[in-house]
Coordinates of C-alpha atoms in Angstrom, one line a residue:
P1 CA 6.2 -13.7 4.3
S2 CA 4.6 -10.8 6.2
N3 CA 1.2 -11.8 4.8
I4 CA 1.7 -15.3 6.1
R5 CA 2.8 -13.9 9.5
D6 CA -0.5 -11.9 9.5
L7 CA -2.4 -15.1 8.8
A8 CA -0.8 -16.8 11.9
E9 CA -1.8 -13.8 14.0
K10 CA -5.4 -14.1 12.6
F11 CA -5.5 -17.7 13.8
G12 CA -4.4 -16.4 17.2
E13 CA -7.2 -13.8 17.3
F14 CA -9.7 -16.5 16.2
M15 CA -8.5 -18.8 19.0
R16 CA -8.9 -16.0 21.6
A17 CA -12.4 -15.0 20.2
I18 CA -13.8 -18.6 20.3
R19 CA -12.8 -19.4 23.9
P20 CA -15.8 -17.7 25.4
I21 CA -18.4 -19.3 23.2
G22 CA -17.8 -22.9 24.2
S23 CA -15.3 -24.1 21.7
S24 CA -13.4 -27.3 22.4
I25 CA -9.9 -27.4 23.7
G26 CA -9.1 -29.5 20.6
L27 CA -10.0 -26.6 18.3
I28 CA -8.0 -24.2 20.4
S29 CA -4.9 -26.5 20.3
T30 CA -5.4 -27.0 16.5
S31 CA -5.4 -23.2 16.1
E32 CA -2.1 -23.2 17.9
E33 CA -0.7 -25.9 15.6
L34 CA -2.0 -23.8 12.6
Q35 CA 0.1 -20.9 13.9
K36 CA 3.2 -23.1 14.1
S37 CA 2.7 -24.7 10.7
T38 CA 2.0 -21.3 9.1
K39 CA 5.2 -20.0 10.6
K40 CA 7.1 -23.0 9.1
V41 CA 5.7 -22.3 5.6
R42 CA 6.6 -18.6 6.1
D43 CA 10.1 -19.6 7.1
A44 CA 10.5 -21.9 4.0
F45 CA 9.3 -19.1 1.8
G46 CA 11.6 -16.6 3.5
S47 CA 14.5 -19.0 3.1
N48 CA 13.7 -19.2 -0.6
S49 CA 13.5 -15.4 -0.9
A50 CA 16.8 -14.9 0.9
E51 CA 18.6 -17.4 -1.3
T52 CA 17.1 -15.9 -4.4
W53 CA 18.2 -12.5 -3.3
H54 CA 21.7 -13.8 -2.8
L55 CA 21.7 -15.4 -6.2
Y56 CA 20.4 -12.5 -8.2
A57 CA 21.2 -9.3 -6.2
R58 CA 23.5 -7.0 -8.0
T59 CA 24.2 -4.7 -5.1
G60 CA 27.5 -6.2 -4.0
R61 CA 26.1 -6.3 -0.5
V62 CA 26.4 -9.7 1.4
E63 CA 23.9 -8.7 4.0
L64 CA 20.2 -9.4 3.4
P65 CA 17.6 -6.5 3.3
D66 CA 15.6 -6.2 6.6
A67 CA 12.5 -7.8 5.0
L68 CA 14.4 -11.1 4.4
R69 CA 16.4 -11.3 7.6
D70 CA 14.1 -13.5 9.6
G71 CA 13.8 -16.2 6.9
L72 CA 15.2 -19.6 7.7
K73 CA 18.8 -19.6 6.6
E74 CA 19.2 -23.3 5.7
P75 CA 16.2 -25.7 5.6
P76 CA 17.0 -29.1 7.2
E77 CA 16.8 -30.7 3.8
G78 CA 16.4 -29.3 0.3
I79 CA 14.0 -26.4 -0.1
V80 CA 11.6 -28.4 -2.4
L81 CA 11.3 -31.3 0.0
H82 CA 11.1 -29.0 3.0
L83 CA 8.4 -26.8 1.5
S84 CA 6.3 -29.7 0.3
R85 CA 6.4 -31.3 3.8
T86 CA 5.5 -28.0 5.5
M87 CA 2.7 -27.3 3.1
D88 CA 1.4 -30.9 3.7
D89 CA 1.5 -30.3 7.5
L90 CA -0.4 -27.0 7.2
S91 CA -3.0 -28.7 5.0
G92 CA -3.4 -31.4 7.7
N93 CA -3.8 -28.8 10.4
L94 CA -6.4 -27.0 8.3
D95 CA -8.3 -30.3 7.9
E96 CA -8.3 -30.8 11.7
F97 CA -9.3 -27.2 12.2
L98 CA -12.3 -27.6 9.8
S99 CA -13.4 -30.7 11.7
G100 CA -13.2 -28.7 15.0
L101 CA -15.4 -25.9 13.7
D102 CA -18.4 -28.2 13.8
L103 CA -17.9 -28.4 17.6
I104 CA -18.6 -24.7 18.0
P105 CA -22.2 -24.4 19.1
D106 CA -24.3 -22.6 16.5
F107 CA -21.4 -22.3 14.0
S108 CA -22.5 -21.8 10.4
D109 CA -20.1 -19.6 8.6
E110 CA -19.9 -20.9 5.0
R111 CA -17.5 -18.2 3.9
L112 CA -15.0 -19.4 6.4
T113 CA -15.3 -23.0 5.8
D114 CA -15.3 -22.5 2.0
A115 CA -12.1 -20.4 2.2
L116 CA -10.4 -22.9 4.4
V117 CA -11.4 -25.9 2.2
E118 CA -10.1 -24.1 -0.8
F119 CA -6.8 -23.2 0.8
R120 CA -6.4 -26.7 2.1
D121 CA -7.1 -28.2 -1.3
W122 CA -4.6 -25.8 -2.9
L123 CA -1.9 -26.8 -0.3
D124 CA -2.6 -30.5 -1.0
Y125 CA -2.3 -30.0 -4.8
R126 CA 0.8 -27.9 -4.6
A127 CA 2.6 -30.1 -2.0
Q128 CA 2.0 -33.1 -4.3
Y129 CA 3.2 -31.0 -7.3
L130 CA 6.4 -30.1 -5.5
E131 CA 6.9 -33.7 -4.4
S132 CA 6.4 -35.0 -8.0
R133 CA 8.8 -32.4 -9.4
R134 CA 11.5 -32.8 -6.8
G135 CA 13.8 -34.9 -9.0
I136 CA 13.4 -32.5 -11.9
L137 CA 13.8 -29.3 -9.9
G138 CA 16.7 -30.6 -7.8
K139 CA 17.4 -29.7 -4.2
E140 CA 18.6 -26.1 -4.5
S141 CA 18.4 -25.2 -8.2
A142 CA 17.4 -21.9 -9.6
A143 CA 14.5 -23.6 -11.3
A144 CA 13.3 -24.7 -7.8
R145 CA 13.6 -21.2 -6.4
R146 CA 11.6 -19.8 -9.4
C147 CA 9.0 -22.4 -8.9
I148 CA 8.6 -21.7 -5.3
G149 CA 8.5 -18.0 -6.0
R150 CA 5.5 -18.6 -8.3
L151 CA 3.9 -20.7 -5.5
M152 CA 4.4 -17.8 -3.1
K153 CA 2.4 -15.5 -5.5
E154 CA -0.4 -18.1 -5.8
M155 CA -0.6 -18.6 -2.1
L156 CA -0.9 -14.9 -1.5
H157 CA -4.5 -15.0 -2.8
H158 CA -5.5 -17.8 -0.4
V159 CA -3.8 -16.2 2.5
Q160 CA -5.5 -12.9 2.0
T161 CA -8.9 -14.6 1.6
V162 CA -8.5 -16.6 4.7
K163 CA -7.2 -13.6 6.7
A164 CA -10.3 -11.7 5.6
V165 CA -12.8 -14.4 6.5
L166 CA -11.2 -15.0 9.8
Q167 CA -11.3 -11.3 10.6
H168 CA -14.9 -11.2 9.6
F169 CA -15.7 -14.2 11.8
T170 CA -13.9 -12.9 14.8
E171 CA -15.8 -9.5 14.5
E172 CA -19.2 -10.6 13.4
G173 CA -19.5 -14.4 13.6
V174 CA -18.6 -14.7 17.2
R175 CA -21.1 -12.0 18.1
A176 CA -23.8 -13.7 16.2
I177 CA -23.1 -17.0 18.0
Q178 CA -23.1 -15.3 21.3
N179 CA -26.5 -13.6 20.5
N180 CA -27.9 -17.0 19.5
Q181 CA -26.7 -18.6 22.7
Q182 CA -28.2 -15.9 24.8
R183 CA -31.5 -16.1 23.1
S184 CA -31.5 -19.9 23.5
Q185 CA -30.6 -19.5 27.3
K186 CA -33.4 -16.9 27.6
K187 CA -35.9 -19.2 25.8
F188 CA -34.8 -22.1 28.0
R189 CA -35.2 -20.0 31.2
N190 CA -38.7 -18.9 30.1
M191 CA -39.7 -22.4 29.4
S192 CA -38.5 -23.6 32.8
T193 CA -40.4 -21.0 34.6
V194 CA -43.7 -22.0 33.0

């Protein structure tokens, strides 16, 4: 869950970085929605981790370890349905975000778009998988918890990749776009003086 929290923070950094380069208000609000839906997925995974800890901990302690305390205690519906819906929401927000990237003047970061497309497609695939297995896994079964635990491990790869490319874009890509915009403005000024 902390890696997912870090991803939400990277979307926040991205949002702050793109404001000065002429991004649309739609992309900025989509970044905010991505932060919210990322938090919901994190909460669902945290809930699963907390429940799994309660089921299998042999410490005799009722209290959760610190790392699991901020997980959602009880999802509004069964964990499988809740997670498939939150993953589907996150995928939809990523799709909107990808569409909004085209509105950034001079944007051309294929690493970022490729990583986001791969993550979105994985979310779609896994949300459909969870939905199709809902009857077999049950609402709160140990099999459902183990399945979700495996999904958490799979998702970690995508989260780390997206975090890295977002970080790279906010450090290097924004600067490159700003330099292109400044060159274009300078060229335009030179042409208008002639």
